[in-house]
Short mmCIF file of C-alpha atoms in Angstrom, two decimals:
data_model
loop_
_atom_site.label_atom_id
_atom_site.label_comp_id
_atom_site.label_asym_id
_atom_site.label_seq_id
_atom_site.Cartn_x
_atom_site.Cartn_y
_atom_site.Cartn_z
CA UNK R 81 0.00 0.00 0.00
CA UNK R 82 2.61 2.26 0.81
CA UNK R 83 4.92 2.08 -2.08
CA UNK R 84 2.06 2.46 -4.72
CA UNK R 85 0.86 5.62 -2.77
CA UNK R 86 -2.62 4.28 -1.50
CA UNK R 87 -2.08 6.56 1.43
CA UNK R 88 -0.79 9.94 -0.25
CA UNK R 89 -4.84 11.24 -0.66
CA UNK R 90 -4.48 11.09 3.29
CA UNK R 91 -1.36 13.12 3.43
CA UNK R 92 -1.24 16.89 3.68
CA UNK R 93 2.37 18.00 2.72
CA UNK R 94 3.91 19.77 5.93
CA UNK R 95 7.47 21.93 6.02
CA UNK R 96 9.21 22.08 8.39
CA UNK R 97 12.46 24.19 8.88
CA UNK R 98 13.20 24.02 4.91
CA UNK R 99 12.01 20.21 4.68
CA UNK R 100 8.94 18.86 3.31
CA UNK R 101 7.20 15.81 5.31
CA UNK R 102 4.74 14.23 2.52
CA UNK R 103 5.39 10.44 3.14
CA UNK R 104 5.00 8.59 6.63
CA UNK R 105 8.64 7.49 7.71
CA UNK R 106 7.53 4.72 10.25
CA UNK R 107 6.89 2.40 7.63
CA UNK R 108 9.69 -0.24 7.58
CA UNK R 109 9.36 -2.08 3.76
CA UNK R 110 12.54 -4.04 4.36
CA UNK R 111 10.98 -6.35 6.73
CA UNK R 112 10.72 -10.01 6.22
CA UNK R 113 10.53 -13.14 8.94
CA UNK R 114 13.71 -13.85 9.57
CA UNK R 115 14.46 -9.83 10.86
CA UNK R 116 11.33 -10.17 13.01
CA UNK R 117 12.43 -13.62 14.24
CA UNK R 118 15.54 -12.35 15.50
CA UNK R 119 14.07 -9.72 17.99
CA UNK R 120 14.21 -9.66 21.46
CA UNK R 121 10.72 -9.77 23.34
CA UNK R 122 10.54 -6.54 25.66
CA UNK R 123 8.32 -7.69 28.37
CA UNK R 124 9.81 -10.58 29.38
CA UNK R 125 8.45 -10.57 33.02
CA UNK R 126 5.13 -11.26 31.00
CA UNK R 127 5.89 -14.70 31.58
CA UNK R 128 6.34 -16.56 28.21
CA UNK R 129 7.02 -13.51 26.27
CA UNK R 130 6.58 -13.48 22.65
CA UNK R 131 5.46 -9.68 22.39
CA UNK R 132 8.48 -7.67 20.15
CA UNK R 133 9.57 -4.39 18.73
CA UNK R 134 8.36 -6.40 15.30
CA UNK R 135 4.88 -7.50 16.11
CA UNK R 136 3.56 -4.48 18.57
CA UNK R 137 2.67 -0.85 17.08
CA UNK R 138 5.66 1.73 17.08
CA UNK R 139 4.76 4.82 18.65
CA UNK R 140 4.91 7.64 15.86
CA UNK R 141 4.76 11.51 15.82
CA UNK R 142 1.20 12.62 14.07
CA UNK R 143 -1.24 14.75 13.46
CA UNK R 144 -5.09 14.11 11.52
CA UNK R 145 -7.90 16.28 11.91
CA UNK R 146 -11.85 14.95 10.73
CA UNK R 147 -14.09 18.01 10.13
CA UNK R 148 -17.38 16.82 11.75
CA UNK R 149 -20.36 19.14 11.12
CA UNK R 150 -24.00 19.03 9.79
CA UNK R 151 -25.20 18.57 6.16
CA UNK R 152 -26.50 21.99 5.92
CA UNK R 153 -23.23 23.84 6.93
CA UNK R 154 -21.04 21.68 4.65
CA UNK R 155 -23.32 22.43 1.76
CA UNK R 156 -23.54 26.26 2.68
CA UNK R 157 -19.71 26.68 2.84
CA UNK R 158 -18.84 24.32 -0.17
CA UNK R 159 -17.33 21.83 1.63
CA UNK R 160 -16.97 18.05 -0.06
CA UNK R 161 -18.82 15.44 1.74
CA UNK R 162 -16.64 12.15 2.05
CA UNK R 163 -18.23 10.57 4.96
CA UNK R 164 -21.49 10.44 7.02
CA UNK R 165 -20.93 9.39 11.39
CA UNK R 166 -23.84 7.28 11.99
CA UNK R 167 -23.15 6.18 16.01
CA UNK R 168 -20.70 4.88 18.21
CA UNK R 169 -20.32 2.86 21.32
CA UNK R 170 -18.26 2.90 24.36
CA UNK R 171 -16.99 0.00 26.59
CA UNK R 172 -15.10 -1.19 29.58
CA UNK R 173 -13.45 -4.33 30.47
CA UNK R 174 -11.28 -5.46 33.17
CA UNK R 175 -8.25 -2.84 32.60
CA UNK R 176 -5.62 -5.57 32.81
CA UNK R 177 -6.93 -7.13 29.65
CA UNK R 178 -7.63 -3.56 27.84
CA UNK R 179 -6.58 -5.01 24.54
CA UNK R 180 -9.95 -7.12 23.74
CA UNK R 181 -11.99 -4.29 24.07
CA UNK R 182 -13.28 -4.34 20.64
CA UNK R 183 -14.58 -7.68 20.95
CA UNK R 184 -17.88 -5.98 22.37
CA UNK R 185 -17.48 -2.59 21.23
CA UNK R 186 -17.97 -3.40 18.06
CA UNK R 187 -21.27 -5.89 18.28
CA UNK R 188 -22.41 -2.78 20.74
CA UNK R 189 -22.47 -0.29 17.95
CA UNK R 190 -23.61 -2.77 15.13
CA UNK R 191 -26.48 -4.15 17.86
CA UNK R 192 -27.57 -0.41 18.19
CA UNK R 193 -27.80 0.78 14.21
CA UNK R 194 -29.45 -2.62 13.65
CA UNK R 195 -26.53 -3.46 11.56
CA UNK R 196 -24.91 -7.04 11.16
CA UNK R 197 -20.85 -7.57 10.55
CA UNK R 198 -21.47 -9.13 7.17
CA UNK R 199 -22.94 -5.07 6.31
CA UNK R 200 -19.58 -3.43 6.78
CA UNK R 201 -17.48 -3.30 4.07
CA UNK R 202 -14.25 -2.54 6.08
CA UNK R 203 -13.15 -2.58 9.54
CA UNK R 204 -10.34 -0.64 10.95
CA UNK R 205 -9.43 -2.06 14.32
CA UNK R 206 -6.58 -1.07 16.19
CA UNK R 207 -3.43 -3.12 16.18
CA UNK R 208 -1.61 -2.50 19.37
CA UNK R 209 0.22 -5.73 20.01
CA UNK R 210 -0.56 -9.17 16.97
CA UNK R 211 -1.42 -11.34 19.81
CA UNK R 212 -4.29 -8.55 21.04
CA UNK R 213 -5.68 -7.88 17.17
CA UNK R 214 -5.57 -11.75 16.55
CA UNK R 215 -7.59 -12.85 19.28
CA UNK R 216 -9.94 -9.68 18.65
CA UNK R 217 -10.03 -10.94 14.78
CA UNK R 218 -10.71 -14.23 15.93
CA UNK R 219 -13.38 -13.74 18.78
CA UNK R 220 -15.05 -11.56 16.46
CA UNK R 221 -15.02 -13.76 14.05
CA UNK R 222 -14.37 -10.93 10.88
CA UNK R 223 -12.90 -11.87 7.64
CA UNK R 224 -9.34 -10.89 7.61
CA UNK R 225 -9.85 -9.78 4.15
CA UNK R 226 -12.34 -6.76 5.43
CA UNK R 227 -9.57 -5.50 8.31
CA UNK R 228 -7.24 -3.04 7.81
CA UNK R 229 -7.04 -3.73 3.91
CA UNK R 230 -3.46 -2.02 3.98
CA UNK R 231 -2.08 -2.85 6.82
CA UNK R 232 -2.99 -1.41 10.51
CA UNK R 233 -0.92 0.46 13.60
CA UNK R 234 1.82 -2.42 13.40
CA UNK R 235 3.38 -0.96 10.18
CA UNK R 236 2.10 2.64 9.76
CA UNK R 237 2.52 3.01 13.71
CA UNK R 238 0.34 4.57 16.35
CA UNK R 239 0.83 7.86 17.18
CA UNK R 240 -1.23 8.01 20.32
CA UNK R 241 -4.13 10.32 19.89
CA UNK R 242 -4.21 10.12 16.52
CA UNK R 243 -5.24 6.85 15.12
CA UNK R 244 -9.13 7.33 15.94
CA UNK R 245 -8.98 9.85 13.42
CA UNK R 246 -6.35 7.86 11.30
CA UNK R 247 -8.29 5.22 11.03
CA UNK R 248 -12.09 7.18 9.65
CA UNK R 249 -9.40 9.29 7.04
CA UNK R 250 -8.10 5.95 5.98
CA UNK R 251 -11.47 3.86 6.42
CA UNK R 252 -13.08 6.48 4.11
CA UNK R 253 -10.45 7.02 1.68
CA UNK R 254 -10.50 2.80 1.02
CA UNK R 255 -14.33 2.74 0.69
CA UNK R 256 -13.94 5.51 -1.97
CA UNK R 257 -11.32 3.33 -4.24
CA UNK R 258 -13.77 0.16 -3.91
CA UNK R 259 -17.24 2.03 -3.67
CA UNK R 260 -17.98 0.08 -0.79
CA UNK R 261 -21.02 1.61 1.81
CA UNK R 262 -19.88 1.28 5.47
CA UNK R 263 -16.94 1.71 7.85
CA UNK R 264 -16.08 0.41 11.33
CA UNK R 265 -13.76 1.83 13.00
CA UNK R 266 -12.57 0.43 16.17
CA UNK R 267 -9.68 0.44 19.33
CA UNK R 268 -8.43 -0.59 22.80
CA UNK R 269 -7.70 2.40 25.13
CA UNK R 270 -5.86 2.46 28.19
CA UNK R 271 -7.18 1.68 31.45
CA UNK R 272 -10.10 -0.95 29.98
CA UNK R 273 -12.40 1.63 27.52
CA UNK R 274 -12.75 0.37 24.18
CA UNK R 275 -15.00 2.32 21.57
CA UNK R 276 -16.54 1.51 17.97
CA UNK R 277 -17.74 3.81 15.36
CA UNK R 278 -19.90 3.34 12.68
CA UNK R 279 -19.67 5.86 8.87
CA UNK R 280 -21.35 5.74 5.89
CA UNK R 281 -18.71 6.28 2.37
CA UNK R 282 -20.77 9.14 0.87
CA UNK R 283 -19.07 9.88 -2.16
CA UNK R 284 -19.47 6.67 -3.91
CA UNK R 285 -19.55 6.25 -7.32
#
């Protein structure tokens, strides 16, 4: 995704002191197994630890901004209409095992739009560690194929306070290049809250 520029209609051009930032610089394309084999866990008092630099997020520098306002006043002041926020819903769970959180914030916020998972076209769920987005995958019992279609907070990173809005800019933008209808967007957060967020693509085809 990154080296055919998938995420460059996300990207606003910044300079800074002379240089011009158009191109995230977290994303490691050299990687293969055998790198990511050969690192060391870092939290080995976790008992068996398996967690690494390779398979958790990387926390990133960022910035993303979603302009959220009412039909009327984006019409009145010209603005383009990409996206439509339909509901969300928040959840807690014991703050120890923060990382599942998604497992029931996200049949929350279908279960209250009267929406099913086979509806959604994509899901962007929050990778913070593999071993906490696999079991979330698996529990929820998604198609791989509709998750993070280019890749999630393990190789773009996850600059903390950004990725909510990260992940609508980039849920959006990917319903736009395959016309698809809806977006979930979904994450752990410290201390046990987990939240889900349902939008509708509104400049399909």
């Amino acid at each position: 995704a990154f080296s055919s520029g998938i995420f460059q209609d996300e990207i606003i051009p910044i300079e800074i002191k002379g240089t011009v930032y158009s191109k995230d610089d977290t994303i490691r394309p050299n990687v293969n197994a055998e790198s990511l084999a050969s690192l060391k866990p870092v939290f080995p008092n976790w008992g068996e630890a398996s967690t690494t630099a390779g398979n958790a997020s990387g926390v990133g520098d960022g910035a993303a901004i979603c302009v959220l306002t009412t039909r009327e006043r984006a019409q009145r002041e010209g603005l383009s209409i990409v996206g439509k926020y339909v509901g969300s819903a928040i959840v807690g769970v014991e703050p120890r095992y923060m990382g599942i959180s998604p497992i029931y914030a996200v049949p929350k916020v279908l279960s209250q739009l009267g929406l099913s998972k086979e509806d959604i076209d994509v899901f962007e769920i929050n990778e913070a560690f593999a071993s906490q987005f696999a079991h979330c995958v698996e529990e929820l019992e998604i198609p791989i194929e509709k998750i993070n279609p280019n890749g999630g907070s393990i190789a773009i990173s996850h600059p903390v306070g950004m990725t909510g809005a990260r992940q609508v800019a980039t849920g959006l933008a990917e319903l736009q290049r395959t016309n698809g209808r809806l977006l979930c967007t979904s994450m752990c957060v410290g201390s046990g809250m987990g939240a889900a967020a349902v939008f509708v693509n509104e400049a399909r085809h």
